C-alpha positions as a printed NumPy array, in Angstrom:
array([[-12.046,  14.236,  23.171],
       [-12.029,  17.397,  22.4  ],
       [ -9.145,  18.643,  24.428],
       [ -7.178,  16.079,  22.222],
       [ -8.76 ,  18.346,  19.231],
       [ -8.115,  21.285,  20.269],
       [ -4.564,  20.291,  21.438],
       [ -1.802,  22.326,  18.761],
       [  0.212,  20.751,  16.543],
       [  3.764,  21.101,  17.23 ],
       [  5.247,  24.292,  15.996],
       [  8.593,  22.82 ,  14.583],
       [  6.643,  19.763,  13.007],
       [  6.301,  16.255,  13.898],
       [  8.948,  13.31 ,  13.309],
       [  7.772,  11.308,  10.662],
       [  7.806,   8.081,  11.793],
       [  5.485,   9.787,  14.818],
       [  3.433,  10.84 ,  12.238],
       [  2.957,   7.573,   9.753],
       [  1.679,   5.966,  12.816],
       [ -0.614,   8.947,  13.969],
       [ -1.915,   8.835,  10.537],
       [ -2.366,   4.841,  10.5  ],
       [ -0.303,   3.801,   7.617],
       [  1.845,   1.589,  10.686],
       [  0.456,  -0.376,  13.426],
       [  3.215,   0.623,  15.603],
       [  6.314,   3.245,  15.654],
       [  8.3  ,   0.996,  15.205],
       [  7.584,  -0.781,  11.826],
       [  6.738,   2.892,  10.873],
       [ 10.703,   3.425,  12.114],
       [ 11.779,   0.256,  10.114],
       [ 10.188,   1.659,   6.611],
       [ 11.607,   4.888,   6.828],
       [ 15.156,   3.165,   8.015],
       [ 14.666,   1.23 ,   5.108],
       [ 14.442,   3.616,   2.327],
       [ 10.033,   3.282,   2.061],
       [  9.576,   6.508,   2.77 ],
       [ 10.524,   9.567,   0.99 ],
       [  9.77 ,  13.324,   1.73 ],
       [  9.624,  15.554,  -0.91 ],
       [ 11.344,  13.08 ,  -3.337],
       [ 14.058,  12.673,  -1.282],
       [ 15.155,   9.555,   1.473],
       [ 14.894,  10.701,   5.174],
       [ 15.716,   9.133,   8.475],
       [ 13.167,   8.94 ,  11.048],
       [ 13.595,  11.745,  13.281],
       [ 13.147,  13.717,   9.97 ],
       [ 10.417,  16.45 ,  10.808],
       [  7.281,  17.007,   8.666],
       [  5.403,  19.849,   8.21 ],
       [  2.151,  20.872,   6.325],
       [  2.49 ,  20.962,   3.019],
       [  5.151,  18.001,   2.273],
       [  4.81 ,  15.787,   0.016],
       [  5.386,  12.033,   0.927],
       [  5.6  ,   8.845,  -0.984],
       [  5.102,   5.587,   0.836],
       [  5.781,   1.919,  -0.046],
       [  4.296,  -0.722,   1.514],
       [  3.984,  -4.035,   0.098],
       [  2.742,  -3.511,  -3.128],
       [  1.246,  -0.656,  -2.852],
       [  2.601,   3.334,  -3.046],
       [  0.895,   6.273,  -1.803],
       [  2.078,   9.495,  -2.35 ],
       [  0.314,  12.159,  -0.282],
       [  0.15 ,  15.757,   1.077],
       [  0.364,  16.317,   4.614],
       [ -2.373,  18.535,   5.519],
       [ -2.523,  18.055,   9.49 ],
       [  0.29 ,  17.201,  12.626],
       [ -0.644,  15.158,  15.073],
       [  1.11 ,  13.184,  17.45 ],
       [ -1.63 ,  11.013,  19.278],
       [ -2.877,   8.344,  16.896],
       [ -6.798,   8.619,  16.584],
       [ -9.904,   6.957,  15.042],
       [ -9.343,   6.37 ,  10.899],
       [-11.541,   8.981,   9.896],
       [ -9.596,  11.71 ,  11.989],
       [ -6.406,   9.853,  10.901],
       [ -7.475,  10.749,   6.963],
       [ -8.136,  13.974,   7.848],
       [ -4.169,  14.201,   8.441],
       [ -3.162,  13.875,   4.682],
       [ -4.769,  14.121,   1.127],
       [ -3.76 ,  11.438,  -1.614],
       [ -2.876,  12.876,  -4.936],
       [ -5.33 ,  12.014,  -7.853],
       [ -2.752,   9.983,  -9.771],
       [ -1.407,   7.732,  -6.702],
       [ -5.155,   6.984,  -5.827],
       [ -5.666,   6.171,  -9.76 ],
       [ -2.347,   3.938,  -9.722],
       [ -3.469,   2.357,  -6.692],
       [ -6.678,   1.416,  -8.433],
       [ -5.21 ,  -0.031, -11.701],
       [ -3.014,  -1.828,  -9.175],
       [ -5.444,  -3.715,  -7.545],
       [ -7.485,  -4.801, -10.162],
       [ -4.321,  -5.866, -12.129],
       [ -3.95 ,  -8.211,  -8.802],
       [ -7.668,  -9.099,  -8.836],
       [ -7.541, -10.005, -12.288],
       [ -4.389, -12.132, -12.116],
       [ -5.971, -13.955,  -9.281],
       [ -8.672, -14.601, -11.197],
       [ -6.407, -16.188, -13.55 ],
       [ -4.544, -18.419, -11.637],
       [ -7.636, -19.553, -10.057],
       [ -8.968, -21.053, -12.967],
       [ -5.671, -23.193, -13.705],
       [ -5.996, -26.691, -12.851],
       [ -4.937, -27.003,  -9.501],
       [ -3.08 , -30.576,  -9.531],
       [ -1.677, -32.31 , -12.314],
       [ -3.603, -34.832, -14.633],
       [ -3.899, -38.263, -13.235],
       [ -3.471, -41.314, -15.757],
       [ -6.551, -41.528, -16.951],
       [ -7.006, -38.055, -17.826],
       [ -3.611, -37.921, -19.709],
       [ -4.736, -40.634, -21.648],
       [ -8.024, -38.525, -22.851],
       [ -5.651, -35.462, -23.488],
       [ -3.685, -37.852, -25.775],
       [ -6.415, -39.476, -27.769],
       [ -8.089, -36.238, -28.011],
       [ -4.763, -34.812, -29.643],
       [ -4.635, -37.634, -32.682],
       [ -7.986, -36.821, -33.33 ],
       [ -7.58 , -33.775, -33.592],
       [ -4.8  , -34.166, -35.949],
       [ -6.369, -37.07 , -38.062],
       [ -9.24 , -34.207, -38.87 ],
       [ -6.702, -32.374, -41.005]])
Protein backbone atom coordinates (compact mmCIF):
# COMPACT_ATOMS: atom_id res chain seq x y z
CA UNK A 1 0.00 0.00 0.00
CA UNK A 2 2.05 2.48 0.47
CA UNK A 3 4.06 2.39 -2.69
CA UNK A 4 0.55 3.03 -4.30
CA UNK A 5 0.67 6.28 -1.84
CA UNK A 6 3.59 7.40 -2.43
CA UNK A 7 3.25 6.80 -6.24
CA UNK A 8 3.06 10.74 -8.07
CA UNK A 9 0.33 11.99 -9.63
CA UNK A 10 0.77 12.56 -13.20
CA UNK A 11 2.47 15.77 -14.03
CA UNK A 12 0.21 16.80 -17.06
CA UNK A 13 -3.04 15.69 -15.09
CA UNK A 14 -5.27 12.83 -15.30
CA UNK A 15 -8.16 12.18 -18.00
CA UNK A 16 -11.26 12.71 -16.42
CA UNK A 17 -13.15 9.93 -17.03
CA UNK A 18 -9.81 8.06 -15.35
CA UNK A 19 -10.38 10.15 -12.65
CA UNK A 20 -14.44 9.98 -11.90
CA UNK A 21 -13.78 6.36 -11.55
CA UNK A 22 -10.55 6.70 -9.33
CA UNK A 23 -12.61 8.92 -7.26
CA UNK A 24 -15.78 6.45 -7.20
CA UNK A 25 -18.49 8.54 -8.60
CA UNK A 26 -18.56 5.41 -11.62
CA UNK A 27 -18.38 1.80 -11.12
CA UNK A 28 -16.47 1.43 -14.21
CA UNK A 29 -14.58 3.72 -16.97
CA UNK A 30 -16.78 3.22 -19.00
CA UNK A 31 -20.17 4.55 -17.66
CA UNK A 32 -17.76 7.26 -16.27
CA UNK A 33 -16.87 7.62 -20.34
CA UNK A 34 -20.67 7.52 -21.20
CA UNK A 35 -21.55 10.63 -18.69
CA UNK A 36 -18.95 12.75 -19.81
CA UNK A 37 -19.86 11.70 -23.69
CA UNK A 38 -23.11 12.64 -22.70
CA UNK A 39 -22.87 16.13 -21.59
CA UNK A 40 -22.98 15.03 -17.29
CA UNK A 41 -19.95 16.31 -16.72
CA UNK A 42 -18.65 19.73 -16.92
CA UNK A 43 -15.16 21.22 -16.01
CA UNK A 44 -14.96 24.53 -15.02
CA UNK A 45 -18.51 25.33 -16.34
CA UNK A 46 -17.79 24.19 -19.49
CA UNK A 47 -18.70 20.50 -21.51
CA UNK A 48 -15.55 18.30 -22.04
CA UNK A 49 -14.87 15.05 -23.77
CA UNK A 50 -13.30 12.34 -21.95
CA UNK A 51 -9.75 12.42 -22.63
CA UNK A 52 -10.14 16.01 -21.21
CA UNK A 53 -7.26 16.33 -18.52
CA UNK A 54 -7.88 17.51 -14.92
CA UNK A 55 -5.76 19.09 -12.73
CA UNK A 56 -5.85 20.33 -9.04
CA UNK A 57 -7.79 22.99 -8.56
CA UNK A 58 -10.78 22.45 -11.23
CA UNK A 59 -13.88 22.77 -10.57
CA UNK A 60 -16.36 19.97 -11.70
CA UNK A 61 -20.06 19.58 -11.75
CA UNK A 62 -21.53 16.12 -12.02
CA UNK A 63 -25.02 14.77 -12.81
CA UNK A 64 -26.08 11.64 -12.00
CA UNK A 65 -29.55 10.66 -11.67
CA UNK A 66 -30.98 13.12 -9.65
CA UNK A 67 -28.44 14.25 -8.00
CA UNK A 68 -25.47 17.11 -8.88
CA UNK A 69 -22.27 17.50 -7.26
CA UNK A 70 -20.11 20.13 -7.96
CA UNK A 71 -16.62 19.71 -6.50
CA UNK A 72 -12.93 20.78 -6.33
CA UNK A 73 -10.37 18.47 -7.33
CA UNK A 74 -7.87 18.43 -4.70
CA UNK A 75 -5.86 15.08 -5.55
CA UNK A 76 -4.85 12.88 -9.10
CA UNK A 77 -4.94 9.56 -8.98
CA UNK A 78 -5.21 7.00 -11.43
CA UNK A 79 -5.65 3.63 -9.43
CA UNK A 80 -9.11 3.54 -7.91
CA UNK A 81 -8.80 2.97 -4.02
CA UNK A 82 -10.83 2.38 -0.81
CA UNK A 83 -13.83 5.33 -0.41
CA UNK A 84 -12.19 7.11 2.20
CA UNK A 85 -8.90 7.63 0.08
CA UNK A 86 -11.26 8.14 -2.92
CA UNK A 87 -12.84 11.41 -0.85
CA UNK A 88 -9.69 12.50 -0.12
CA UNK A 89 -9.44 13.17 -4.07
CA UNK A 90 -12.03 16.09 -4.17
CA UNK A 91 -13.85 18.55 -1.74
CA UNK A 92 -17.71 19.29 -2.31
CA UNK A 93 -18.62 22.90 -2.23
CA UNK A 94 -20.88 24.00 0.76
CA UNK A 95 -23.84 24.89 -1.47
CA UNK A 96 -23.88 21.53 -3.72
CA UNK A 97 -23.68 19.49 -0.38
CA UNK A 98 -26.66 21.88 0.98
CA UNK A 99 -28.65 21.34 -2.44
CA UNK A 100 -28.01 17.80 -2.24
CA UNK A 101 -29.58 17.77 1.19
CA UNK A 102 -32.80 19.76 0.42
CA UNK A 103 -32.87 17.31 -2.48
CA UNK A 104 -33.22 14.34 -0.70
CA UNK A 105 -35.51 15.18 1.80
CA UNK A 106 -37.76 16.83 -0.89
CA UNK A 107 -37.66 12.98 -2.27
CA UNK A 108 -38.12 11.55 1.25
CA UNK A 109 -40.92 13.67 1.87
CA UNK A 110 -42.74 13.06 -1.42
CA UNK A 111 -42.38 9.41 -0.74
CA UNK A 112 -43.85 9.82 2.27
CA UNK A 113 -46.69 11.22 0.49
CA UNK A 114 -47.45 8.90 -1.98
CA UNK A 115 -47.18 6.25 0.52
CA UNK A 116 -50.03 7.24 2.37
CA UNK A 117 -52.41 7.34 -0.84
CA UNK A 118 -54.66 4.52 -1.07
CA UNK A 119 -52.97 2.04 -2.93
CA UNK A 120 -55.97 0.39 -5.05
CA UNK A 121 -59.12 1.82 -5.90
CA UNK A 122 -62.38 1.61 -3.72
CA UNK A 123 -64.25 -1.58 -4.10
CA UNK A 124 -68.23 -1.38 -4.19
CA UNK A 125 -68.90 -1.36 -0.95
CA UNK A 126 -66.62 1.27 0.03
CA UNK A 127 -67.89 3.63 -2.79
CA UNK A 128 -71.14 3.21 -1.49
CA UNK A 129 -69.95 4.57 2.17
CA UNK A 130 -68.06 7.47 0.32
CA UNK A 131 -71.47 8.28 -1.25
CA UNK A 132 -73.77 8.15 1.71
CA UNK A 133 -71.22 9.85 3.69
CA UNK A 134 -71.30 12.78 1.01
CA UNK A 135 -75.38 13.44 1.35
CA UNK A 136 -74.89 13.59 4.82
CA UNK A 137 -72.65 15.71 4.78
CA UNK A 138 -74.57 17.96 2.62
CA UNK A 139 -78.04 17.45 4.37
CA UNK A 140 -76.04 19.06 7.61
CA UNK A 141 -76.05 22.42 5.84
Amino acid sequence: MAGAEARAAPAGGLRIDKWLWAARFFKTRALATEAVSGGKVHVNGERCKPARRVHPGDRLTIHRGQQTWEIDVRALNDQRRPAPEARELYAETSESEARREAESERRRSERAVADSAPSRRPDKRQRRQIRRFIRQDGQDE
